[in-house]
Amino acid sequence: MSKNDLQYYESQQCSLQWRAFLNAFSAEFSTKGDLKDLRLFMHQLGRNMAQNLGFQGGDSLQLLEDNMNAIWGRMHWGWVEVNEEAEALVLLHHASPLKAAFGEQSLIWTPALLEGIYASWFEGMGMDPSLRLQQKAGDSGIAQVLVFELKRQVEESPFFGRR
Amino acid sequence: MSKNDLQYYESQQCSLQWRAFLNAFSAEFSTKGDLKDLRLFMHQLGRNMAQNLGFQGGDSLQLLEDNMNAIWGRMHWGWVEVNEEAEALVLLHHASPLKAAFGEQSLIWTPALLEGIYASWFEGMGMDPSLRLQQKAGDSGIAQVLVFELKRQVEESPFFGRR
Amino acid sequence: MSKNDLQYYESQQCSLQWRAFLNAFSAEFSTKGDLKDLRLFMHQLGRNMAQNLGFQGGDSLQLLEDNMNAIWGRMHWGWVEVNEEAEALVLLHHASPLKAAFGEQSLIWTPALLEGIYASWFEGMGMDPSLRLQQKAGDSGIAQVLVFELKRQVEESPFFGRR
Amino acid sequence: MSKNDLQYYESQQCSLQWRAFLNAFSAEFSTKGDLKDLRLFMHQLGRNMAQNLGFQGGDSLQLLEDNMNAIWGRMHWGWVEVNEEAEALVLLHHASPLKAAFGEQSLIWTPALLEGIYASWFEGMGMDPSLRLQQKAGDSGIAQVLVFELKRQVEESPFFGRR
């Protein structure tokens, strides 16, 4: 697939009806706070959204993935791969409309929306409270795949006890 | 047309892709400020959006209306009627997606988005600086038609207290 | 609701992606056969479509209506009311995209598509073989509501037998 | 881009509203005639569609391509590259919705729709009558890029049997 094909497909990921609004929102909103605030607001929006998406959980990784993708497919929000790794459950979210909707320069904070949705879904399934779902640190957000990890929250320092 | 038909048509005005996001945005955002702040932000968003909608103005009322509706139709944002009255140019915006997108309870502030767009468009055509475009005071926003007026801004009088 | 609002809503019932194709199909196809052939083809298309829409039936009129509307809503094909009358089950299909897609002049044959879908759905639920689902005779198809009836097939003539 | 990404993007190229209809149309219609008839009907449909797409021609290859892509982009029908070669003008149509709409097995006849549109557009620009626009012979139609050529129609020789 050529670079042009990819550009075409990406550009089509956001419905024309809201593209201008979401672009303006992103431009306007990013002047209103620092990166941490922006991510916090988007994360909270995601949690709020999650309540109305009708996620039904799933007893196996496959069912979990299928039920998530039933929602994402219906919404045209791309698709997710759920992989089990040694220390974490890793979610790879492909073809999200975030770049087309909010612009490439906002990909450092807009994926917190998906983070909030996934966090809310996993908490709703009664996950162990020591676990936490977060976008992978260092995930530039520029790549076409967004990476989220569900893993034990490691404290930053064994001495000073803060994470 | 029955009430049910109307409900169906209204519900279809917002694309499924962003409905959950926009509903969550509206719920979250309305807790962040008072009515004036919310309207101000939306008005500003509208001005920002207006820059990218490619409005070309128009030499006659009919052409003005046609050029606006070419944009609204393409975006699925309803349609506008432009009427000349004695003291004002009146814009009646029909079938906007604001109610379906942001919820009925937010119609007291979300139409400021259209206000910002129309204000930016008229200013861009070099309108007389004494004129101002505003949503009609008392327009409940609940009705299906949103009313905007372009008219002379009367100065507030220090003596008589009315503008 | 004004006549203009209705026109706007109707015009929006068909996605832009296929409107030109479906209009051309309708114009081209209507020259290929007489009314009976056109209706037969559309009815057959409807039966074919029905197989892939995932209709689950329903034990009560309300459930039947809900399950049908879950499908119609997802497809943006309007909504149906199912009413029980003395001699028939009557389906009123509102806000279908047929007029916007195929043109008003084709409304004499295009509703056979819905007829085929409903017929297939009712047969799939194991309805009494003496019953038959048909668009109501005399339903002009021009009105915004299309009427289908499920009722006992009356023989045309007690003397000349069955059709 | 992974194979899964491509499958996702392709599947999203046809609006949900008409996918079931177009799939049923393709299945039903392909039983009604041989390959030549199917292609002829689609080619004719394409010519009919072309009349309503508002193509404005173009004085240069770039303008031609831009004006075509303005239409394809608005309709979500992919995009085209126009290349000049020694003996032909070659059009590469990418990311068309034909596969998602009508199914992979119909790609041997459905591209005749695009052929009819392009043929009508070039004829409308007053091209030399000795030229003819056709889908490239041997273009399997399975590939993601459909190839059309505008070139001099070589007469079939009664002696040598090949054109």
XYZ file of C-alpha atoms in Angstrom:
652
model
C 0.000 0.000 0.000
C 1.415 3.319 -1.068
C 1.893 6.336 1.166
C -0.871 8.087 -0.771
C -3.321 5.281 -0.137
C -2.574 5.486 3.536
C -3.088 9.239 3.545
C -6.405 8.815 1.773
C -7.615 6.155 4.185
C -6.504 8.159 7.217
C -8.174 11.306 5.968
C -11.431 9.409 5.579
C -11.431 8.198 9.188
C -13.242 11.297 10.493
C -16.768 12.052 9.334
C -17.018 15.308 7.438
C -19.802 16.512 9.713
C -17.565 17.079 12.732
C -14.095 17.414 11.273
C -14.105 21.225 11.224
C -15.529 21.379 14.740
C -13.051 18.873 16.160
C -10.126 20.586 14.477
C -11.223 23.935 15.898
C -11.796 22.347 19.308
C -8.316 20.898 19.274
C -6.680 24.183 18.234
C -8.655 26.222 20.758
C -8.476 23.755 23.585
C -4.739 23.155 23.403
C -4.186 26.804 24.362
C -6.223 26.378 27.552
C -3.938 24.239 29.623
C -0.692 22.339 29.824
C -0.231 18.854 28.497
C -1.166 17.240 31.782
C -4.453 19.122 31.991
C -5.318 18.319 28.413
C -4.681 14.633 28.935
C -6.635 14.653 32.181
C -9.648 16.258 30.517
C -9.543 13.804 27.621
C -9.097 10.847 29.974
C -12.137 12.000 31.915
C -14.127 12.466 28.699
C -13.195 8.920 27.780
C -14.490 7.574 31.079
C -17.686 9.502 30.557
C -18.053 8.182 26.983
C -17.380 4.616 28.099
C -20.578 4.581 30.149
C -22.704 4.844 27.023
C -20.921 2.488 24.689
C -22.522 -0.678 26.035
C -19.350 -2.697 26.555
C -20.181 -6.175 27.822
C -16.799 -7.425 28.959
C -15.686 -10.909 27.996
C -14.441 -14.087 29.633
C -11.542 -14.684 27.289
C -9.050 -12.471 25.511
C -10.726 -13.288 22.206
C -14.194 -12.424 23.452
C -12.872 -9.248 25.043
C -11.319 -8.227 21.752
C -14.431 -9.168 19.773
C -16.742 -7.199 22.045
C -14.487 -4.154 21.888
C -14.271 -4.393 18.115
C -18.034 -4.713 17.780
C -18.200 -1.243 19.373
C -15.281 0.262 17.493
C -16.525 -1.093 14.166
C -20.009 0.321 14.670
C -18.518 3.719 15.539
C -15.881 3.661 12.768
C -13.177 4.097 15.387
C -10.768 1.491 14.039
C -9.994 -1.800 15.725
C -8.005 -3.211 18.632
C -5.718 -6.168 19.148
C -5.444 -7.481 22.706
C -2.233 -9.368 23.462
C -1.129 -10.996 26.660
C 2.493 -10.408 27.578
C 4.506 -11.502 30.584
C 3.831 -8.491 32.780
C 1.008 -6.756 31.008
C -2.025 -6.963 28.812
C -1.204 -4.882 25.747
C -3.829 -3.194 23.588
C -2.868 -2.054 20.108
C -5.463 0.349 18.769
C -5.312 0.687 14.969
C -6.854 3.168 12.555
C -8.362 5.455 15.182
C -9.962 8.661 13.891
C -8.037 10.817 16.397
C -5.432 12.072 13.930
C -7.964 12.987 11.233
C -10.287 14.579 13.776
C -7.969 16.536 16.060
C -4.861 16.888 13.944
C -1.438 15.297 14.124
C -0.012 17.916 16.480
C -2.584 16.929 19.117
C -1.666 13.255 19.161
C 0.369 13.894 22.295
C -2.803 14.376 24.309
C -5.840 13.112 22.364
C -5.129 9.373 22.898
C -5.905 9.944 26.575
C -9.504 9.719 25.377
C -9.016 6.059 24.452
C -7.034 5.552 27.664
C -10.030 6.745 29.662
C -12.397 4.471 27.765
C -10.223 1.377 28.167
C -9.526 2.170 31.828
C -13.222 2.483 32.518
C -14.001 -0.764 30.687
C -11.394 -2.767 32.581
C -12.404 -1.307 35.934
C -16.019 -2.128 35.109
C -14.995 -5.767 34.741
C -13.700 -5.740 38.304
C -9.990 -5.868 37.594
C -7.479 -6.127 40.404
C -7.121 -2.624 41.924
C -3.341 -2.862 41.770
C -3.567 -2.846 37.982
C -3.723 0.302 35.936
C -4.419 0.943 32.292
C -2.250 3.606 30.687
C -1.011 4.650 27.296
C 2.465 3.244 26.955
C 5.068 5.776 28.036
C 7.052 6.914 25.060
C 4.290 6.032 22.642
C 4.747 9.016 20.426
C 1.152 8.961 19.403
C 2.335 9.827 15.934
C 2.451 6.238 14.804
C -0.686 4.764 13.389
C -0.998 2.309 16.217
C -1.664 3.534 19.739
C -0.411 1.300 22.528
C -2.088 0.906 25.907
C -0.924 -1.317 28.727
C -2.768 -2.827 31.632
C -0.204 -3.656 34.265
C 0.761 -3.486 37.869
C 1.513 0.054 38.847
C 5.168 0.070 39.841
C 6.145 2.661 42.358
C 8.798 4.984 41.082
C 11.106 4.649 44.008
C 11.441 1.921 46.642
C 12.769 4.576 48.981
C 10.535 7.545 48.568
C 7.415 5.572 47.943
C 5.787 7.878 45.390
C 4.728 6.814 42.024
C -45.342 14.871 9.976
C -45.800 13.032 13.227
C -43.886 13.704 16.413
C -42.182 10.331 15.988
C -40.994 11.189 12.488
C -39.518 14.393 13.815
C -37.759 12.551 16.635
C -36.339 10.078 14.146
C -35.085 12.795 11.812
C -33.578 14.805 14.680
C -31.828 11.778 16.111
C -30.240 11.117 12.712
C -28.758 14.622 12.480
C -25.547 13.666 14.306
C -23.198 11.096 12.842
C -22.836 8.017 15.000
C -19.057 8.356 14.955
C -18.959 11.407 17.231
C -22.252 11.330 19.071
C -20.875 9.626 22.176
C -17.865 11.942 22.248
C -19.907 15.099 21.795
C -22.412 14.039 24.429
C -19.596 13.350 26.875
C -17.917 16.638 25.948
C -21.117 18.521 26.608
C -21.719 16.827 29.964
C -18.113 17.299 31.086
C -17.644 20.773 29.726
C -20.816 22.252 31.179
C -19.402 21.659 34.658
C -16.294 23.719 33.858
C -17.722 27.189 33.733
C -20.785 29.381 33.951
C -23.127 29.965 31.055
C -21.246 33.031 29.865
C -17.924 31.177 29.719
C -19.467 28.258 27.893
C -21.034 30.541 25.305
C -17.800 32.485 24.919
C -15.800 29.320 24.294
C -18.320 28.045 21.765
C -18.480 31.428 20.030
C -14.699 31.384 19.747
C -14.733 27.811 18.448
C -17.233 28.945 15.843
C -14.963 31.774 14.696
C -12.110 29.316 14.475
C -14.220 26.827 12.492
C -15.433 29.547 10.135
C -11.921 30.061 8.809
C -11.866 26.599 7.275
C -15.332 26.355 5.822
C -14.555 28.237 2.624
C -17.435 30.724 2.756
C -17.367 32.981 -0.287
C -19.821 35.698 0.699
C -22.464 36.844 -1.751
C -23.693 40.020 -3.393
C -27.371 39.417 -2.816
C -29.410 37.913 -0.012
C -30.205 34.941 -2.230
C -26.584 34.308 -3.123
C -25.568 34.718 0.519
C -28.145 32.134 1.525
C -27.154 29.779 -1.298
C -23.469 29.932 -0.450
C -24.159 29.317 3.220
C -26.435 26.392 2.403
C -23.852 24.867 0.065
C -21.616 24.615 3.137
C -24.306 23.501 5.571
C -25.627 20.892 3.146
C -22.193 19.405 2.548
C -21.611 19.198 6.309
C -25.113 17.911 7.117
C -25.631 20.856 9.434
C -29.144 21.774 8.313
C -30.022 24.909 6.339
C -30.490 28.621 6.825
C -33.053 31.171 5.684
C -31.830 34.760 5.456
C -34.579 37.391 5.767
C -34.302 41.137 5.646
C -36.355 42.971 8.241
C -36.677 46.674 9.009
C -33.860 46.916 11.529
C -32.048 43.655 11.107
C -30.997 40.822 8.909
C -32.506 37.702 10.445
C -31.035 34.220 10.012
C -33.201 31.227 10.781
C -31.058 28.116 11.119
C -33.089 24.909 10.713
C -32.307 21.283 11.474
C -28.911 21.884 13.064
C -27.206 18.834 14.585
C -26.553 20.655 17.889
C -29.398 19.035 19.801
C -28.574 15.490 18.664
C -24.859 16.035 19.255
C -24.694 17.914 22.555
C -28.080 17.151 24.078
C -31.183 19.253 24.624
C -30.040 20.568 28.009
C -27.037 22.227 26.357
C -29.051 24.193 23.825
C -28.703 27.256 26.052
C -25.021 27.524 25.142
C -24.207 25.365 22.123
C -25.828 27.700 19.528
C -23.054 30.197 20.326
C -21.045 27.991 17.977
C -23.250 29.004 15.042
C -23.215 32.591 16.316
C -19.426 32.611 16.101
C -19.469 31.177 12.586
C -22.044 33.634 11.277
C -20.324 36.569 13.030
C -17.014 35.631 11.447
C -18.586 35.250 8.016
C -20.293 38.644 8.105
C -17.192 40.381 9.437
C -15.184 38.732 6.684
C -17.470 40.388 4.148
C -16.538 43.777 5.576
C -19.790 44.626 7.276
C -20.296 47.974 8.954
C -18.474 47.832 12.320
C -21.548 49.216 14.094
C -23.374 46.000 13.241
C -23.219 42.903 15.348
C -24.412 39.365 14.821
C -25.961 37.683 17.855
C -28.329 34.911 18.702
C -31.679 36.511 19.336
C -32.170 37.253 23.027
C -34.872 35.056 24.421
C -34.374 32.436 21.746
C -34.828 29.498 24.007
C -32.642 27.359 21.873
C -35.073 24.542 22.526
C -37.094 25.211 19.403
C -35.945 23.521 16.233
C -35.123 26.816 14.603
C -32.272 28.922 15.945
C -32.563 32.667 15.336
C -29.618 34.996 14.774
C -29.814 38.712 14.117
C -27.395 41.076 12.468
C -28.233 44.548 13.660
C -26.925 47.830 14.927
C -25.470 47.510 18.379
C -27.212 50.139 20.483
C -24.904 51.719 23.051
C -25.772 51.275 26.652
C -26.841 54.599 28.004
C -25.396 55.689 31.348
C -28.631 57.534 32.033
C -31.370 55.345 30.772
C -29.686 52.047 31.415
C -30.886 50.396 28.219
C -28.887 49.591 25.248
C -42.530 21.307 10.801
C -42.383 23.263 7.605
C -42.410 21.794 4.106
C -38.798 22.917 3.732
C -37.704 21.106 6.869
C -39.319 17.947 5.569
C -37.592 18.322 2.208
C -34.266 18.795 3.953
C -34.715 15.757 6.167
C -35.876 13.591 3.263
C -32.957 14.664 1.100
C -30.570 13.635 3.865
C -31.968 10.105 4.095
C -29.627 8.745 1.410
C -25.888 8.721 1.935
C -24.041 10.881 -0.557
C -21.761 7.991 -1.462
C -24.408 6.037 -3.348
C -27.010 8.617 -4.255
C -25.714 9.204 -7.787
C -25.349 5.471 -8.412
C -28.800 4.633 -7.096
C -30.406 7.428 -9.082
C -28.695 6.220 -12.233
C -29.628 2.625 -11.438
C -33.255 3.615 -11.039
C -33.337 5.609 -14.290
C -31.568 2.885 -16.254
C -33.328 -0.038 -14.710
C -36.853 1.293 -15.127
C -36.379 1.124 -18.900
C -35.541 -2.579 -18.722
C -38.906 -4.064 -17.877
C -42.528 -3.440 -17.041
C -43.759 -2.553 -13.596
C -44.369 -6.158 -12.626
C -40.822 -7.197 -13.539
C -39.322 -4.262 -11.676
C -41.291 -5.076 -8.548
C -40.405 -8.749 -8.832
C -36.694 -7.980 -9.083
C -36.819 -5.609 -6.125
C -38.853 -8.080 -4.075
C -36.266 -10.744 -4.800
C -33.442 -8.346 -3.905
C -35.223 -7.687 -0.636
C -35.411 -11.399 0.172
C -31.728 -11.690 -0.624
C -30.860 -8.678 1.584
C -32.974 -10.018 4.434
C -30.666 -13.001 4.850
C -27.810 -10.776 5.943
C -29.561 -8.342 8.211
C -29.553 -10.591 11.267
C -33.233 -10.299 12.170
C -33.998 -12.265 15.310
C -37.788 -12.363 15.274
C -39.692 -11.577 18.444
C -42.334 -13.153 20.678
C -44.508 -10.083 20.994
C -45.521 -7.264 18.685
C -43.383 -4.885 20.708
C -40.311 -7.085 20.561
C -40.857 -7.653 16.853
C -41.012 -3.910 16.275
C -37.981 -3.274 18.487
C -35.861 -5.879 16.728
C -36.832 -4.535 13.323
C -36.077 -0.979 14.393
C -32.693 -1.988 15.794
C -31.816 -3.021 12.240
C -33.436 -0.054 10.499
C -31.866 2.413 12.909
C -28.374 0.980 12.423
C -28.808 1.165 8.651
C -30.452 4.624 8.665
C -33.453 3.168 6.866
C -36.157 4.845 8.963
C -38.413 3.047 11.412
C -41.467 0.823 11.474
C -44.670 0.679 13.470
C -46.317 -2.726 13.754
C -50.066 -2.633 14.437
C -52.483 -5.472 14.887
C -55.813 -5.026 13.117
C -58.812 -7.327 12.849
C -57.766 -9.149 9.708
C -54.168 -8.190 9.296
C -50.912 -7.196 10.844
C -50.116 -3.758 9.436
C -46.577 -2.393 9.113
C -46.112 1.330 8.642
C -42.590 2.061 7.429
C -41.586 5.693 8.007
C -38.710 7.777 6.699
C -37.289 5.169 4.347
C -34.416 6.286 2.115
C -36.111 4.918 -1.028
C -37.347 8.276 -2.297
C -34.027 10.061 -1.802
C -32.094 7.145 -3.270
C -34.155 6.088 -6.279
C -36.255 9.163 -6.950
C -39.932 9.919 -6.440
C -40.975 8.575 -9.840
C -39.717 5.122 -8.870
C -41.788 4.853 -5.715
C -44.276 2.694 -7.609
C -41.791 -0.177 -7.689
C -38.949 0.443 -5.216
C -41.002 -0.370 -2.058
C -41.123 -3.970 -3.298
C -37.624 -4.098 -1.787
C -39.046 -3.611 1.710
C -41.874 -6.009 0.855
C -39.316 -8.694 0.072
C -37.429 -8.053 3.303
C -40.541 -8.145 5.492
C -41.899 -11.207 3.657
C -38.646 -13.038 4.217
C -38.535 -12.070 7.893
C -42.086 -13.247 8.599
C -41.598 -16.491 6.692
C -38.397 -17.057 8.630
C -40.429 -16.906 11.832
C -42.546 -19.786 10.575
C -45.737 -17.904 9.866
C -48.869 -19.711 8.738
C -48.431 -20.494 5.010
C -51.878 -19.109 4.260
C -50.628 -15.671 5.212
C -48.867 -13.371 2.825
C -47.036 -10.114 3.285
C -47.661 -7.498 0.611
C -47.490 -3.790 0.140
C -51.017 -2.495 0.581
C -52.814 -2.285 -2.747
C -53.408 1.315 -3.643
C -50.528 2.508 -1.460
C -49.345 5.180 -3.821
C -45.833 4.900 -2.563
C -45.656 8.671 -2.843
C -46.684 9.266 0.733
C -43.940 9.304 3.301
C -45.274 6.211 4.995
C -45.209 2.886 3.184
C -47.868 0.379 4.249
C -47.409 -3.377 4.255
C -49.973 -5.933 5.325
C -49.618 -9.493 6.517
C -52.923 -11.199 5.943
C -54.698 -14.221 4.684
C -54.401 -14.468 0.955
C -57.919 -14.181 -0.403
C -58.468 -16.071 -3.602
C -59.308 -13.786 -6.418
C -62.334 -15.698 -7.606
C -64.363 -18.499 -6.022
C -65.050 -19.754 -9.534
C -61.785 -19.493 -11.320
C -59.630 -20.601 -8.520
C -56.390 -19.509 -6.962
C -53.825 -17.114 -8.153
C 0.595 -1.109 7.007
C -0.490 -4.560 8.031
C -2.873 -6.782 6.100
C -5.422 -6.293 8.877
C -5.219 -2.528 8.603
C -5.844 -2.787 4.893
C -8.819 -5.084 5.427
C -10.259 -2.648 7.948
C -9.841 0.336 5.650
C -11.292 -1.520 2.676
C -14.278 -2.709 4.652
C -14.998 0.885 5.660
C -15.102 2.129 2.070
C -18.807 1.367 1.619
C -21.386 3.149 3.725
C -23.346 0.809 5.964
C -26.615 2.180 4.624
C -26.300 0.552 1.203
C -23.861 -2.284 1.729
C -26.532 -4.965 2.175
C -28.489 -3.680 -0.819
C -25.467 -3.487 -3.084
C -24.286 -6.928 -2.059
C -27.722 -8.365 -2.793
C -27.877 -6.453 -6.084
C -24.533 -7.878 -7.116
C -25.491 -11.452 -6.202
C -28.889 -11.214 -7.905
C -27.759 -9.278 -10.917
C -24.805 -11.481 -11.784
C -27.248 -14.329 -12.473
C -29.126 -12.244 -15.037
C -26.646 -12.094 -17.861
C -23.214 -12.981 -19.084
C -20.102 -11.012 -18.306
C -20.430 -8.833 -21.387
C -23.999 -7.831 -20.534
C -23.090 -7.092 -16.940
C -20.200 -4.877 -18.009
C -22.362 -3.132 -20.596
C -25.055 -2.343 -18.044
C -22.513 -1.025 -15.544
C -20.756 1.022 -18.219
C -24.101 2.562 -19.173
C -24.910 3.233 -15.503
C -21.566 4.979 -15.240
C -22.339 7.223 -18.207
C -25.677 8.034 -16.653
C -24.065 8.804 -13.256
C -21.425 10.983 -14.880
C -24.042 13.485 -15.993
C -24.845 14.419 -12.419
C -21.404 14.566 -10.883
C -20.604 18.070 -12.070
C -17.202 17.350 -13.624
C -15.656 20.516 -14.990
C -12.820 19.182 -17.098
C -9.387 20.743 -16.828
C -6.748 22.317 -19.068
C -3.796 20.420 -17.642
C -3.229 16.923 -16.357
C -2.920 18.280 -12.845
C -6.151 20.240 -13.034
C -7.923 17.262 -14.564
C -6.746 15.077 -11.726
C -7.654 17.688 -9.107
C -11.158 18.171 -10.470
C -11.750 14.433 -10.594
C -10.466 13.995 -7.068
C -12.663 16.822 -5.779
C -15.611 14.690 -6.899
C -14.225 11.339 -5.715
C -13.248 12.798 -2.344
C -16.687 14.295 -1.762
C -18.296 10.960 -2.633
C -15.790 8.841 -0.665
C -14.972 6.929 -3.849
C -11.205 6.916 -3.473
C -8.812 8.905 -5.643
C -7.263 8.850 -9.079
C -3.784 9.407 -10.492
C -3.615 10.562 -14.116
C -0.347 9.729 -15.888
C 0.704 10.482 -19.404
C 2.465 7.658 -21.196
C 3.775 7.374 -24.742
C 0.651 6.009 -26.357
C -1.969 6.512 -23.720
C -3.281 8.513 -20.831
C -3.392 6.116 -17.892
C -5.762 6.514 -14.950
C -5.028 4.620 -11.742
C -8.094 4.584 -9.516
C -7.233 3.790 -5.888
C -9.374 2.840 -2.916
C -12.662 2.586 -4.789
C -15.642 1.301 -2.793
C -16.523 -1.277 -5.477
C -15.039 -4.255 -3.658
C -16.664 -3.442 -0.314
C -19.975 -2.649 -1.981
C -20.406 -5.382 -4.570
C -18.039 -8.068 -3.329
C -14.696 -9.313 -4.555
C -16.204 -11.882 -6.912
C -17.890 -9.092 -8.885
C -14.706 -7.138 -9.541
C -14.608 -8.643 -13.020
C -17.592 -6.524 -14.076
C -18.210 -3.733 -11.538
C -15.252 -1.539 -12.640
C -17.137 -0.980 -15.907
C -19.045 1.564 -13.829
C -15.912 3.695 -13.458
C -15.079 3.047 -17.103
C -18.437 4.530 -18.109
C -17.911 7.570 -15.904
C -14.399 8.282 -17.171
C -15.446 7.656 -20.793
C -18.303 10.108 -20.435
C -16.073 12.715 -18.804
C -13.415 12.547 -21.521
C -15.989 12.611 -24.317
C -17.624 15.616 -22.662
C -14.296 17.432 -22.938
C -14.389 16.902 -26.700
C -11.611 14.356 -27.024
C -10.516 13.104 -30.424
C -13.114 10.565 -31.604
C -10.389 8.086 -32.476
C -9.573 7.794 -28.790
C -11.345 5.447 -26.479
C -11.323 5.020 -22.725
C -11.321 1.439 -21.477
C -10.363 -0.560 -18.457
C -6.971 -2.031 -19.182
C -7.290 -5.502 -20.655
C -6.003 -8.044 -18.207
C -6.597 -5.769 -15.238
C -7.792 -8.470 -12.920
C -9.882 -6.042 -11.007
C -8.829 -7.895 -7.896
C -5.948 -5.596 -7.211
C -6.645 -2.516 -5.177
C -5.851 -0.227 -8.058
C -8.060 -0.204 -11.138
C -6.382 0.829 -14.375
C -8.083 2.673 -17.209
C -6.477 3.760 -20.448
C -7.408 6.449 -22.921
C -5.801 5.557 -26.217
C -6.226 5.275 -29.931
C -8.628 2.530 -30.809
C -6.820 0.291 -33.266
C -9.110 -1.155 -35.905
C -9.523 -4.857 -35.970
C -7.889 -6.162 -39.112
C -9.929 -8.584 -41.242
C -6.652 -10.192 -42.196
C -4.615 -10.293 -39.122
C -7.486 -10.649 -36.746
C -5.888 -8.662 -33.920
C -6.413 -5.110 -33.050
